[in-house]
Coordinates of C-alpha atoms in Angstrom, one line a residue:
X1 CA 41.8 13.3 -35.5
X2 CA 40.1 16.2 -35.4
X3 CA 40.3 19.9 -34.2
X4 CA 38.3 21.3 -31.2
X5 CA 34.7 22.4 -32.0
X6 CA 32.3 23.9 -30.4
X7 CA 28.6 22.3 -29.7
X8 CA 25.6 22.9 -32.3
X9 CA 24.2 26.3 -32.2
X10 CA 21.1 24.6 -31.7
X11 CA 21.7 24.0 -27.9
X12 CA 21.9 27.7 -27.0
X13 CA 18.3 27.1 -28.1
X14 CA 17.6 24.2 -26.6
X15 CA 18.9 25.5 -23.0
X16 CA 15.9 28.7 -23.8
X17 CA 13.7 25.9 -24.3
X18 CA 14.3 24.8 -20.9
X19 CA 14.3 27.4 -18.9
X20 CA 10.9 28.7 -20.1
X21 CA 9.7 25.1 -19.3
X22 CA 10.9 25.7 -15.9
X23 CA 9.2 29.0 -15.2
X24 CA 6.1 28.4 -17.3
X25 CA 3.9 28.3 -14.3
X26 CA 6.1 31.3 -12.2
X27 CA 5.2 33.0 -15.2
X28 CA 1.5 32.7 -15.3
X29 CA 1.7 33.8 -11.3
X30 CA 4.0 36.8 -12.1
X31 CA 2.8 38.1 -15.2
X32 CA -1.1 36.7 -16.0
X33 CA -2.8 36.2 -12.7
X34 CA -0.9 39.0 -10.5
X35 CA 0.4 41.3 -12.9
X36 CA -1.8 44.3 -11.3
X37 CA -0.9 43.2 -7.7
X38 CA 1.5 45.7 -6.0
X39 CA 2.6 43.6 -3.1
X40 CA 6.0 43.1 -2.1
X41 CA 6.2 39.6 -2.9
X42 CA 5.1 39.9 -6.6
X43 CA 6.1 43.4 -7.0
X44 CA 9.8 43.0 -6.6
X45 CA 9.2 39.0 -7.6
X46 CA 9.0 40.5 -10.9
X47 CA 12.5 42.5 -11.1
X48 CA 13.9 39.3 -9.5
X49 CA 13.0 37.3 -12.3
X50 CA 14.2 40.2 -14.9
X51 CA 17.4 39.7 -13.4
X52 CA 17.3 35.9 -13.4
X53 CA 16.1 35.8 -17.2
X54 CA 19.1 37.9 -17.8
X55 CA 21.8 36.1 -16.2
X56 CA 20.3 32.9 -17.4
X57 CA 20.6 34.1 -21.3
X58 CA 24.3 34.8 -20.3
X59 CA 25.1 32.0 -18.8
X60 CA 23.9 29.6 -21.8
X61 CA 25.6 32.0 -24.3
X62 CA 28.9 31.9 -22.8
X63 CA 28.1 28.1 -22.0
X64 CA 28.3 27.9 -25.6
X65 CA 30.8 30.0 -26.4
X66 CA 33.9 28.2 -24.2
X67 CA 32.9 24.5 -24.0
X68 CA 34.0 22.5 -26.7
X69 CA 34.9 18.6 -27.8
X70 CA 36.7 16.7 -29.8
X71 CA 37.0 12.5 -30.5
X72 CA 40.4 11.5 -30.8
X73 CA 41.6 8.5 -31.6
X74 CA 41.0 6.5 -28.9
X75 CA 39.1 9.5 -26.2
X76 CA 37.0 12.2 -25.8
X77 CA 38.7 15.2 -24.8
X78 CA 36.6 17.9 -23.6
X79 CA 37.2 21.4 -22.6
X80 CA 35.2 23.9 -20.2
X81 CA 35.6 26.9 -18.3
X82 CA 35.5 30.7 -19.0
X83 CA 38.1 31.7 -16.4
X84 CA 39.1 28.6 -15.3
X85 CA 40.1 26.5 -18.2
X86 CA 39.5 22.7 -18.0
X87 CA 40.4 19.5 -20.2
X88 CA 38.6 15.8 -19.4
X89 CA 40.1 12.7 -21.3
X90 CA 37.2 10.0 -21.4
X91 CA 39.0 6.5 -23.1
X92 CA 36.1 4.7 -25.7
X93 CA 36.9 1.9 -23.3
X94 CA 35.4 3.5 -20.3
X95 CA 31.9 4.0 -22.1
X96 CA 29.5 1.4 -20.6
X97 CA 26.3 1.9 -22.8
X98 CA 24.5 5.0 -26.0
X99 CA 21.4 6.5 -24.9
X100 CA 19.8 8.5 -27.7
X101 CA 16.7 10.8 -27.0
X102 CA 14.6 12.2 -30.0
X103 CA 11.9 14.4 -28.4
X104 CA 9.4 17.1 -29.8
X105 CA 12.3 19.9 -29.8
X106 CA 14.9 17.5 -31.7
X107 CA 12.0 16.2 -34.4
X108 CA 11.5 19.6 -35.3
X109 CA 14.8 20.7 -36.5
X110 CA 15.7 17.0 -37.4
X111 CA 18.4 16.5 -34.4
X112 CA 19.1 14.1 -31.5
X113 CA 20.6 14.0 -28.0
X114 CA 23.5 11.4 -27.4
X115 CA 24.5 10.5 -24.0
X116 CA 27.7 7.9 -23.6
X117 CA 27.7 6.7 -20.0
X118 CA 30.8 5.8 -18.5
X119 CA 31.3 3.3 -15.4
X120 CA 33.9 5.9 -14.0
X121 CA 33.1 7.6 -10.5
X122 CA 32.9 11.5 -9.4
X123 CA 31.5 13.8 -11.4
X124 CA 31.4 14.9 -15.4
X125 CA 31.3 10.5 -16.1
X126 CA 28.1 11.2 -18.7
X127 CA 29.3 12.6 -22.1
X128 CA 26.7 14.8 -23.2
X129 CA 25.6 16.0 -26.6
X130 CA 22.3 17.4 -25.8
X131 CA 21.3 18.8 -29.5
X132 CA 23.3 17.1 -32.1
X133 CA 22.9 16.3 -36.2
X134 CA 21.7 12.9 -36.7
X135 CA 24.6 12.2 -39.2
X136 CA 27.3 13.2 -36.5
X137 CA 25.5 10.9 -33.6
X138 CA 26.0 7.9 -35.9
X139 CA 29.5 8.8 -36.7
X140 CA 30.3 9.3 -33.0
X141 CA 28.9 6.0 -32.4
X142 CA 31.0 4.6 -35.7
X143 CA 34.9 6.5 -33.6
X144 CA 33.9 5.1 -30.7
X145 CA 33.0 1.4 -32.1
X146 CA 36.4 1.5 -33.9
X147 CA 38.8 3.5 -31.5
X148 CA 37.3 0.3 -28.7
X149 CA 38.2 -2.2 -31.3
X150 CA 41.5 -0.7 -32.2
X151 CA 42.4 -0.5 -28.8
X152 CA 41.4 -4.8 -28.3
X153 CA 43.4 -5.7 -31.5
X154 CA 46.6 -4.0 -30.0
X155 CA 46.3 -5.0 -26.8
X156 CA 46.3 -8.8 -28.3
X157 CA 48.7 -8.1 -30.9
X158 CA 50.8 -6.4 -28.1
X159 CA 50.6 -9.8 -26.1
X160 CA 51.6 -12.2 -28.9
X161 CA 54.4 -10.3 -29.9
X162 CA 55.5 -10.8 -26.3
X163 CA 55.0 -14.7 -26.8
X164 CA 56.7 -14.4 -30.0
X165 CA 59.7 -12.5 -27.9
X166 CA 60.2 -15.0 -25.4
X167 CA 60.3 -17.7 -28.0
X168 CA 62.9 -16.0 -29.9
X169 CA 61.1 -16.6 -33.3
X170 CA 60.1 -13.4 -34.5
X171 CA 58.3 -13.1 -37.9
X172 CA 59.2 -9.3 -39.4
X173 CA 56.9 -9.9 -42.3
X174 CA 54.0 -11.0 -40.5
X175 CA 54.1 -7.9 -38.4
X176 CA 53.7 -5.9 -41.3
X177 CA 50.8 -7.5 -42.2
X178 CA 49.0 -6.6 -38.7
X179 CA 47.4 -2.9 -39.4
X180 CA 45.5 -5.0 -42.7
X181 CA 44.2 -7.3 -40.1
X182 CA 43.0 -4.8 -37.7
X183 CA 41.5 -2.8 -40.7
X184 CA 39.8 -5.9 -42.0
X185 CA 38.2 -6.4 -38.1
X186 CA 37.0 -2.3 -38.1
X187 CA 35.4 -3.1 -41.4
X188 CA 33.6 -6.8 -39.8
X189 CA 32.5 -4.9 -37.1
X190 CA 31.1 -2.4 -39.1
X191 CA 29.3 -4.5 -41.4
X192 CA 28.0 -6.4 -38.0
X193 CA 26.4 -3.2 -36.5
X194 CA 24.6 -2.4 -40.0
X195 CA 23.4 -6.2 -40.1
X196 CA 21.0 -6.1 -36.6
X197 CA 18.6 -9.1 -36.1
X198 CA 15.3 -8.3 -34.7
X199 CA 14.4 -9.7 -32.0
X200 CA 10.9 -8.2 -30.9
X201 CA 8.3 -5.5 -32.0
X202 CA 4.9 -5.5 -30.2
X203 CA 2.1 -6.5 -32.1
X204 CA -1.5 -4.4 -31.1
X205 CA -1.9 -7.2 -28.7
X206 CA 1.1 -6.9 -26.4
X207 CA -0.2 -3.1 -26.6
X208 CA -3.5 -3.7 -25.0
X209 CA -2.0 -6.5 -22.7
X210 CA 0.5 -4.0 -21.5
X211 CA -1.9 -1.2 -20.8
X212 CA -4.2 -3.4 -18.6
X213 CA -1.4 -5.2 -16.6
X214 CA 0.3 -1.4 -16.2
X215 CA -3.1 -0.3 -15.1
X216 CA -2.3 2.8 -16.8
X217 CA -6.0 3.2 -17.4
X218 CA -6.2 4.4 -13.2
X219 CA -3.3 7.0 -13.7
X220 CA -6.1 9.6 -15.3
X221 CA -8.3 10.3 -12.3
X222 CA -5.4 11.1 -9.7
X223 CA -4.3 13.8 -12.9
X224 CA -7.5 14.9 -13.2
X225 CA -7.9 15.7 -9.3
X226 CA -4.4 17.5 -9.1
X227 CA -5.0 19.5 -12.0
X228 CA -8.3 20.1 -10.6
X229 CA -6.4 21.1 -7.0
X230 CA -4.0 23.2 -9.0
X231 CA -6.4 25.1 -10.6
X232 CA -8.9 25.5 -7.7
X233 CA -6.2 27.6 -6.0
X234 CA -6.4 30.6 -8.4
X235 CA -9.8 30.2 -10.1
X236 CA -12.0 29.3 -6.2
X237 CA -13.9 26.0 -8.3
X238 CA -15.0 25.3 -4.9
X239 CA -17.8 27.5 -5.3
X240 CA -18.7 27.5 -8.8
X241 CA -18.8 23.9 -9.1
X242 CA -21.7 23.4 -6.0
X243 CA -24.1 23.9 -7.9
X244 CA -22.9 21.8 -10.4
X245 CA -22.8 19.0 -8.1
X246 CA -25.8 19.5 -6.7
X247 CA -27.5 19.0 -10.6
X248 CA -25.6 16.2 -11.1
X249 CA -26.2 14.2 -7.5
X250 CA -30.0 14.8 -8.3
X251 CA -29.9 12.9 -11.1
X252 CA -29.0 8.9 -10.5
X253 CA -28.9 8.0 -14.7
X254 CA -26.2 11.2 -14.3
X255 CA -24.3 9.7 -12.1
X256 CA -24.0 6.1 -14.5
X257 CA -23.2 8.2 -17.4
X258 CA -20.5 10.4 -15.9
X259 CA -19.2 7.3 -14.2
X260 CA -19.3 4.8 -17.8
X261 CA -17.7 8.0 -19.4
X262 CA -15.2 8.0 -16.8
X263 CA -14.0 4.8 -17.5
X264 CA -14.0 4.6 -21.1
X265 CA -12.3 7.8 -21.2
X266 CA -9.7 6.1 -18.6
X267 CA -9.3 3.0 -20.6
X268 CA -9.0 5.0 -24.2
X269 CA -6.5 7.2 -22.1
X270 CA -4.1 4.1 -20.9
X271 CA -4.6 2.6 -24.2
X272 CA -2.6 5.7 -25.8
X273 CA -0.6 6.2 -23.6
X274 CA 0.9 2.8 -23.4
X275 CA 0.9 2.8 -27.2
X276 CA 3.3 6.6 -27.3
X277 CA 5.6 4.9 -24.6
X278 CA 5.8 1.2 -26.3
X279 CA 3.9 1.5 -29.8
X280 CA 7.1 1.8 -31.8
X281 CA 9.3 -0.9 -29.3
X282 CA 12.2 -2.7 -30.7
X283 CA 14.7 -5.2 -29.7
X284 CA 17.6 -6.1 -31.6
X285 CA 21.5 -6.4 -31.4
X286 CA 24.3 -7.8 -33.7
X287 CA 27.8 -9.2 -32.5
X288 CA 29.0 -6.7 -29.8
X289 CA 26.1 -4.5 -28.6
X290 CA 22.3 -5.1 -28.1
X291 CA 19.9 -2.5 -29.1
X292 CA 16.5 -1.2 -27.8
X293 CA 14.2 1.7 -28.8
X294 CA 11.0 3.1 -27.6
X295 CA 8.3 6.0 -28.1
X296 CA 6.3 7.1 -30.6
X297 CA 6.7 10.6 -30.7
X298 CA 8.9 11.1 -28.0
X299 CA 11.6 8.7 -29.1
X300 CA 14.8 7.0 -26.6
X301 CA 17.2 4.3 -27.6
X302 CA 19.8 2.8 -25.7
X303 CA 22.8 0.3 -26.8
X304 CA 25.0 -1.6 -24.7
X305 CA 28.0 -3.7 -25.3
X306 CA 27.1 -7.5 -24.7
X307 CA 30.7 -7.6 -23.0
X308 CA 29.2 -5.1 -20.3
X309 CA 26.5 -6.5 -19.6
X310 CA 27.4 -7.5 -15.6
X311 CA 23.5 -9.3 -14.6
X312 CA 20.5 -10.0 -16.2
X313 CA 17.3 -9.7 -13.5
X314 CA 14.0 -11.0 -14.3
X315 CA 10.5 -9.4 -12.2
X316 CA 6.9 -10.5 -12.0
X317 CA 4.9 -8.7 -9.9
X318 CA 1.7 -10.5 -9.1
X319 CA -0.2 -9.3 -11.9
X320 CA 2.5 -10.4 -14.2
X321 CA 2.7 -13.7 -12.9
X322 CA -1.2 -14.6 -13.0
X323 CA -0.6 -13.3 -16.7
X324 CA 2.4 -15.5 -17.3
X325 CA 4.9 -12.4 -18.4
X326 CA 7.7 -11.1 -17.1
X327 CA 9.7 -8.0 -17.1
X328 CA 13.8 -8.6 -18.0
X329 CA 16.2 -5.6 -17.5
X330 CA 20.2 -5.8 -18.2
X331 CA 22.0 -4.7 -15.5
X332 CA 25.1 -2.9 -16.5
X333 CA 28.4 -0.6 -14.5
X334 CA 27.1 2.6 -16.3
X335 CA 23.9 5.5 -15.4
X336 CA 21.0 4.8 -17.6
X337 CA 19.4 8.6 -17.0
X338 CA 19.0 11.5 -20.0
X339 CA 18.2 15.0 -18.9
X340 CA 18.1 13.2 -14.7
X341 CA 15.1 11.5 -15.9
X342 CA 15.5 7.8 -15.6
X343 CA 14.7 6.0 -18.9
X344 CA 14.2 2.8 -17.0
X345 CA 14.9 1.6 -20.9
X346 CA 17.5 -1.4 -19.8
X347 CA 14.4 -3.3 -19.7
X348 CA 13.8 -5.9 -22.9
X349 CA 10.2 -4.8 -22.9
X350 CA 8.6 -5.0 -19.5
X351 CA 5.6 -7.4 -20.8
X352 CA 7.1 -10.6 -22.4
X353 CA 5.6 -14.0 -22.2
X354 CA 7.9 -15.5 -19.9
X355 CA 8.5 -18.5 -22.5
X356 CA 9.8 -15.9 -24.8
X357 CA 11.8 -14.1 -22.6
X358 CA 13.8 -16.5 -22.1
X359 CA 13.9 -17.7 -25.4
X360 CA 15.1 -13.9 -26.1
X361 CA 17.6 -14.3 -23.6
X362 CA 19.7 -17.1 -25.3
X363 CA 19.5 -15.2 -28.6
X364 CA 20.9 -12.0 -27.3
X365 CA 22.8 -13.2 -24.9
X366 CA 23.9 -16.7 -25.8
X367 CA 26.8 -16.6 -23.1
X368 CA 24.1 -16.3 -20.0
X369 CA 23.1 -19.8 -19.5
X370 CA 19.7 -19.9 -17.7
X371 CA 17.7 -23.0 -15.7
X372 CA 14.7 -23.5 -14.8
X373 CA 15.5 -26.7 -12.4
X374 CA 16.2 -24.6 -9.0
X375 CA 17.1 -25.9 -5.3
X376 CA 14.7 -24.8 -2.5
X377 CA 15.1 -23.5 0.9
X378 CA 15.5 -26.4 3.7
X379 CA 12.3 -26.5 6.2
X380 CA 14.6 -25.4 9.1
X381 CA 14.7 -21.7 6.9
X382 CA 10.9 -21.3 7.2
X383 CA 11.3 -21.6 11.2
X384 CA 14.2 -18.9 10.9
X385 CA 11.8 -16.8 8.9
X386 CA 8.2 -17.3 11.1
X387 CA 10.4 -16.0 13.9
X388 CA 11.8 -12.8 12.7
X389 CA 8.7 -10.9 13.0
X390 CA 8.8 -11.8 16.7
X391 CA 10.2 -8.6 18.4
X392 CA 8.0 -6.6 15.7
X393 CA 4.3 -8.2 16.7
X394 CA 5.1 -8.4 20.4
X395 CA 5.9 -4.6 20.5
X396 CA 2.6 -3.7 18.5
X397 CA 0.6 -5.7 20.4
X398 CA 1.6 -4.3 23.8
X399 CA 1.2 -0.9 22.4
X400 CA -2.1 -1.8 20.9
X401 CA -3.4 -3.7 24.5
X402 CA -2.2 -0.8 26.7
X403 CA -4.1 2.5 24.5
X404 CA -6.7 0.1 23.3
X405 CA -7.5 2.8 20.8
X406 CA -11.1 2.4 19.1
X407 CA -11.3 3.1 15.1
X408 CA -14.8 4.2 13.5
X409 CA -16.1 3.8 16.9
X410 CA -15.1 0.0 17.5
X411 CA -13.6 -0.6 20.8
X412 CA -12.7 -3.9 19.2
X413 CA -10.8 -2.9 16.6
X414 CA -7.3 -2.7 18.2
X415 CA -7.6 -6.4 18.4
X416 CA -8.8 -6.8 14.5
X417 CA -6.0 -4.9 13.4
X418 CA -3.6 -6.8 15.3
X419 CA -4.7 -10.1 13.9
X420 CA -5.1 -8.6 10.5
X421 CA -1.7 -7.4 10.9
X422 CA -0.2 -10.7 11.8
X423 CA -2.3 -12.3 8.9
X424 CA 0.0 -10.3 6.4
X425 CA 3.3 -9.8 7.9
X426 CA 3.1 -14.1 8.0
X427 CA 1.9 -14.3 4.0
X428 CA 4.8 -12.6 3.3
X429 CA 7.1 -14.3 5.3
X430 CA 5.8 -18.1 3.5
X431 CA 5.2 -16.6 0.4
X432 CA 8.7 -15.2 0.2
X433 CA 10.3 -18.5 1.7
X434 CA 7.9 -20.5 -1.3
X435 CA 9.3 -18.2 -4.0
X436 CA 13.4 -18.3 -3.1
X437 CA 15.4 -20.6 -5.4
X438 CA 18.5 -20.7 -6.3
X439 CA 21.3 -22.4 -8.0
X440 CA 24.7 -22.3 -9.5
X441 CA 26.5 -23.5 -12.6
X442 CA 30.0 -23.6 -13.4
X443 CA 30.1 -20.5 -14.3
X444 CA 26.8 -18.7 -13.6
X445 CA 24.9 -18.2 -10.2
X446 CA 20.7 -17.6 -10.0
X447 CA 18.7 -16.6 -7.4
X448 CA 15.3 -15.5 -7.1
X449 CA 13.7 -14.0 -4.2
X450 CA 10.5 -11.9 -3.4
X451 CA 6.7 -12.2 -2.4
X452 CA 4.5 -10.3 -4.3
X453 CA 7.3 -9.0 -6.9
X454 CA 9.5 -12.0 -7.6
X455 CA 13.2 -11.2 -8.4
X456 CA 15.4 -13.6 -10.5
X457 CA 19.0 -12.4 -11.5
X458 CA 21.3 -14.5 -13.4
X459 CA 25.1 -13.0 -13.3
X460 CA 28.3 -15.1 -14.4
X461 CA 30.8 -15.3 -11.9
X462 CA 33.5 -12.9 -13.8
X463 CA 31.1 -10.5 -13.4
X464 CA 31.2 -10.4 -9.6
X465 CA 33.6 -8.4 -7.5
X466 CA 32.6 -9.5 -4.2
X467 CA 31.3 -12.5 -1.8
X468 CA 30.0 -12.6 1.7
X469 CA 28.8 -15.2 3.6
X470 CA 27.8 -14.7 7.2
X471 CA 25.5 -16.0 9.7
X472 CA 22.8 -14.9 12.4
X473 CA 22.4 -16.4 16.3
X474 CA 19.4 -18.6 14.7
X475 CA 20.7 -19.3 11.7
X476 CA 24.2 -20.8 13.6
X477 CA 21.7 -22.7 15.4
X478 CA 20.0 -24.6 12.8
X479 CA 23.2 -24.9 10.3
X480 CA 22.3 -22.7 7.6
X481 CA 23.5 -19.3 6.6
X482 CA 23.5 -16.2 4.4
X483 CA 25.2 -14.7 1.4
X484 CA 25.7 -11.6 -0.4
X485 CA 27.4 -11.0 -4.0
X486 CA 28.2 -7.4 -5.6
X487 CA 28.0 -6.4 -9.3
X488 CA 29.2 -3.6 -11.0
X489 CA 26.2 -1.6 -11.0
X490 CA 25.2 2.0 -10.5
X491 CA 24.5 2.3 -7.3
X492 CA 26.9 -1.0 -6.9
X493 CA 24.3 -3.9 -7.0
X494 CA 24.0 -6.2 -4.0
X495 CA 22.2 -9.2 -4.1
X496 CA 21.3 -11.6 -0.8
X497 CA 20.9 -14.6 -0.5
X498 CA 19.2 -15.7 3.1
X499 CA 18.7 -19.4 4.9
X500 CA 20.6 -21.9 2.8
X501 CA 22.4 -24.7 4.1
X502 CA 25.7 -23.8 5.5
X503 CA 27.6 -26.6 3.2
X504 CA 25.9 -24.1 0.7
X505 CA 26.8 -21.5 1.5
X506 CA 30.5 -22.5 2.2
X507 CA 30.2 -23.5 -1.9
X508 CA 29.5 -20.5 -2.7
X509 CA 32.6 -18.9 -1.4
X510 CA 34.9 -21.5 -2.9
X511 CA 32.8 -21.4 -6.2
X512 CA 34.2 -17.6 -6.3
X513 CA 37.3 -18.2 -5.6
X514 CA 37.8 -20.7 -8.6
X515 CA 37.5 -17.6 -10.9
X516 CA 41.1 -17.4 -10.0
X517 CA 41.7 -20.0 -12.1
X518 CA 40.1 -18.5 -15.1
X519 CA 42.4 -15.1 -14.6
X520 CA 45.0 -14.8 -17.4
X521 CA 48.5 -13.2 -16.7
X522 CA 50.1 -11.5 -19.5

C-alpha cells in the first residue's frame, strides 16, 4: 500500500492554463481594446481582475498543497481541505468505466488526465487525476484491475468455504493453496488486458463517409458569421466592408467564385475536422473490459467493464438509414464527462455499416444476444396514435380561424399552414408507429422506437431495476397497453414502450419477475 502523496506539480500549471483560457477574451477588453478608457466600468474592472488573478493563483497553490491520494488495497482514499480536513474512501468495485484525455497541454510535457467514474450518487463520485505521468495512469489502471479481482476471488472463496462448513468436510491443505490461485487469476487477467483484439480502425473511406453524413462541411459558415459578429462589435466591419460588397455584388463571375471557394473550403474543412475527431479511432477489448480511443491530436479513451455494461442502444437518423449505417453506444451506471465536457465517446464509432455493427456486437459482447425477427404494433395502435394529436390540431386551428393572421401578405396562409401542419404532425405519428418493434428473449428484451431518428436498445433483464405497465382511457378501450423499464444509467435510463397488446404487456411484467429465479442466495 502506499503512503499519501500529493498530485503532480504539473497541475498547479495546468489549473494557470485554465484560467487564462477563461479570461482570454476579458483580457483583450480590459487590457488591449480599453486599456486607455477611464470609465468606471473598465477602470475599476481592471483592479477587480488584479484581485481575482490573485486569489485565483492562491487558491490553485494551496489546492495543491493539502489535497492528496492514495490507492490502497482495495480503495481510493482521498483527502482535501485546508481548514476543514476531509477523507473519501472510493472501493475499485464502485468504478463503472477509465476515461483518459491526452490534449495539447498533456502532449507537451508527455502526461495524461485519468478520470474513474463511479455509479455512486451525490457529489465527489468522479476520481480525478487531471495531469498525471503516463507510467502512473497505467499502473492505477493495473491496482484497480487487481484490487476488483481480488475482491471477486474472495468473495467466491468466502462462499465455498461456507459450503464446505455446512458439509463438515473441510480441506486445511487446500485452503492454503488459495492466495496461489488468486495470484495465478491477477496474473491471467493481466496477461488478458495486454492481449486486446482489434476490432475496428477506420479506413480513409469511413473518413469521408463520416464527414458527409455528419454534414460537418455546413458547421464553417455559422463559425465564420459569429466570429464575423464577434468581431464586428469592436472593430465596426459594418462600415468597412460596404464597399467591399458593393465590388463584389457588381461582379456576377465574383459571386460564383466566392461561392465555389466557399464550398470547397467547407468540404476540405469537414473533411479535417472529422479526420482530428475520428482519424486515429479504435475499437478493441479483451476478457473483462472493452476499449475505445479517438482524436488525432487531441486524444480521449474510455474503457468499461463488459460486466457493467447495463444496455446497448443502436440510432439511425435518416441520413444514416438511407446510407445503411448506424450509430451503437453502450449504456452504462457511471458519467461519461472529462473537464464537464461530454465525450459522447460510449459510442462504437457513430458510422458503422449496420451489418458490421452487429457483427461487432457479438464479438465484444457475446452475452447480448440480438434479433433481427421483431413483432409489430397491432392496427388498433395506429388508431390510438392518429388520435392523440386531436386536442393539439383542434386548438391551433380555432386559434388560427379566429385571428386569421396573413403571412408575407397571404390572407390564405393561416389555412396553408394549418394543413401543412397536420401534414407533418400525421408523418410522424405513421412513421413512428411503422418503425416500433419489439421483442423479448429469455433473457434479453428489444425495442426500437422513433420517426426520423430510430432507437433500438437491447438490455438483459438482470440489468433492469424496474417495470411498469399501465394503461390510457383509449388504450383500455381497444385492449392494448403501455410499458416502461429503468436501467442503471446516469440520469437513470427509461425506456417506453407504447400500444402493445395487453396479453403483452402483461408478459412483460411476469417475464421480470422470473429474474427471481435466477437470484442466488449465499
Amino acid at each position: 500500500m502506499m503512503k499519501p502523496k500529493r498530485y503532480h506539480p504539473l497541475l498547479m500549471l495546468f489549473d494557470v492554463w485554465g484560467f487564462v483560457k477563461n479570461v482570454f477574451f476579458l483580457v483583450i477588453i480590459l487590457f488591449v481594446l480599453n486599456y486607455q478608457s477611464q470609465s468606471f466600468l473598465f477602470k475599476y474592472g481592471r483592479y477587480a481582475f488584479y484581485l481575482y488573478t490573485v486569489i485565483t493563483f492562491v487558491y490553485i497553490i494551496s489546492k495543491w498543497l493539502t489535497q492528496k491520494y492514495k490507492l490502497g488495497d482495495t480503495a481510493f482514499h482521498l483527502y482535501k481541505g485546508v481548514f476543514t480536513k476531509k477523507e473519501q474512501t472510493i472501493p475499485y468495485a464502485k468504478i463503472q468505466n477509465v476515461n483518459r484525455h491526452i490534449s495539447v497541454f498533456h502532449r507537451i510535457f508527455k502526461m495524461t488526465s485519468i478520470h474513474f467514474e463511479t455509479a455512486m450518487s451525490g457529489e465527489d463520485t468522479t476520481i480525478k487525476f487531471n495531469v498525471i505521468s503516463l507510467q502512473e495512469a497505467d499502473q492505477m489502471e493495473k491496482v484497480i484491475e487487481q484490487g476488483t479481482q481480488h475482491d471477486r476471488e474472495l468473495d467466491d472463496h468466502d462462499f465455498g468455504q461456507d459450503k464446505l462448513e455446512r458439509q463438515n468436510d473441510i480441506d486445511v491443505e487446500e485452503h492454503k493453496e488459495v492466495p496461489d490461485e488468486v495470484s495465478t487469476l491477477k496474473t491471467n487477467a493481466q496477461s488478458g488486458r495486454q492481449n486486446r483484439v482489434i476490432h475496428f480502425n477506420p479506413t480513409k473511406r469511413d473518413v469521408l463517409k463520416a464527414s458527409f453524413t455528419s454534414l460537418s462541411f455546413l458547421v464553417l459558415v455559422p463559425i465564420l458569421v459569429s466570429l464575423y459578429f464577434q468581431l464586428d462589435d469592436f472593430f465596426d466591419l459594418d462600415e468597412r466592408a460596404e464597399g467591399l460588397i458593393s465590388i463584389i455584388l457588381s461582379a456576377w463571375w465574383l459571386i460564383v467564385v466566392i461561392i465555389v471557394a466557399l464550398v470547397i473550403t467547407s468540404i476540405i474543412f469537414g473533411i479535417v475536422r472529422v479526420y482530428l475527431k475520428y482519424g486515429k479511432y479504435e475499437i478493441s477489448s479483451d476478457e473483462e473490459r472493452v476499449y475505445i480511443t479517438q482524436g488525432v491530436i487531441d486524444e480521449r479513451s474510455f474503457s468499461i467493464s463488459k460486466q457493467n455494461v447495463q444496455a446497448v442502444e443502436i440510432t439511425q437518423s435518416l441520413i444514416k438509414r438511407l446510407l445503411g449505417i448506424v450509430e451503437v453506444k453502450l449504456i452504462s451506471a457511471g458519467n461519461l464527462k472529462i473537464d464537464d465536457d461530454d465525450l459522447k465517446i460510449s459510442s462504437l464509432y457513430p458510422f458503422l455499416p449496420e451489418k458490421r455493427a452487429y457483427e461487432m456486437i457479438a464479438e465484444i459482447l457475446p452475452s447480448y444476444e440480438i434479433t433481427e425477427q421483431m413483432s409489430k404494433l397491432p392496427k388498433k395502435a395506429l388508431w390510438v396514435r392518429l388520435l392523440r394529436p386531436i386536442w393539439f390540431i383542434v386548438l391551433v386551428s380555432v386559434a388560427l380561424f379566429y385571428f386569421q393572421p396573413a403571412i408575407w401578405g397571404l390572407e390564405q396562409a393561416w389555412w396553408i399552414g394549418l394543413v401543412l401542419l397536420i401534414v407533418v404532425i400525421y408523418s410522424f405519428v405513421i412513421l413512428g408507429y411503422k418503425n416500433t418493434k419489439y421483442t423479448i428473449n429469455d433473457h434479453f428484451i428489444q425495442i426500437k422506437k422513433g420517426g426520423m431518428v430510430t432507437s433500438h436498445i437491447v438490455t438483459k433483464r438482470d440489468k433492469i431495476i424496474e417495470v411498469k405497465v399501465f394503461r390510457s382511457f383509449f388504450q383500455r378501450k381497444l385492449g392494448i397497453a403501455s410499458f416502461e423499464i429503468v436501467n442503471r444509467a446516469n440520469p437513470v435510463r427509461h425506456t417506453e414502450l407504447d400500444d402493445i397488446p395487453v396479453a403483452m404487456a402483461g408478459s412483460v411484467y411476469t417475464w421480470y419477475m422470473d429474474r427471481t429465479k435466477e437470484i442466488e442466495i449465499e
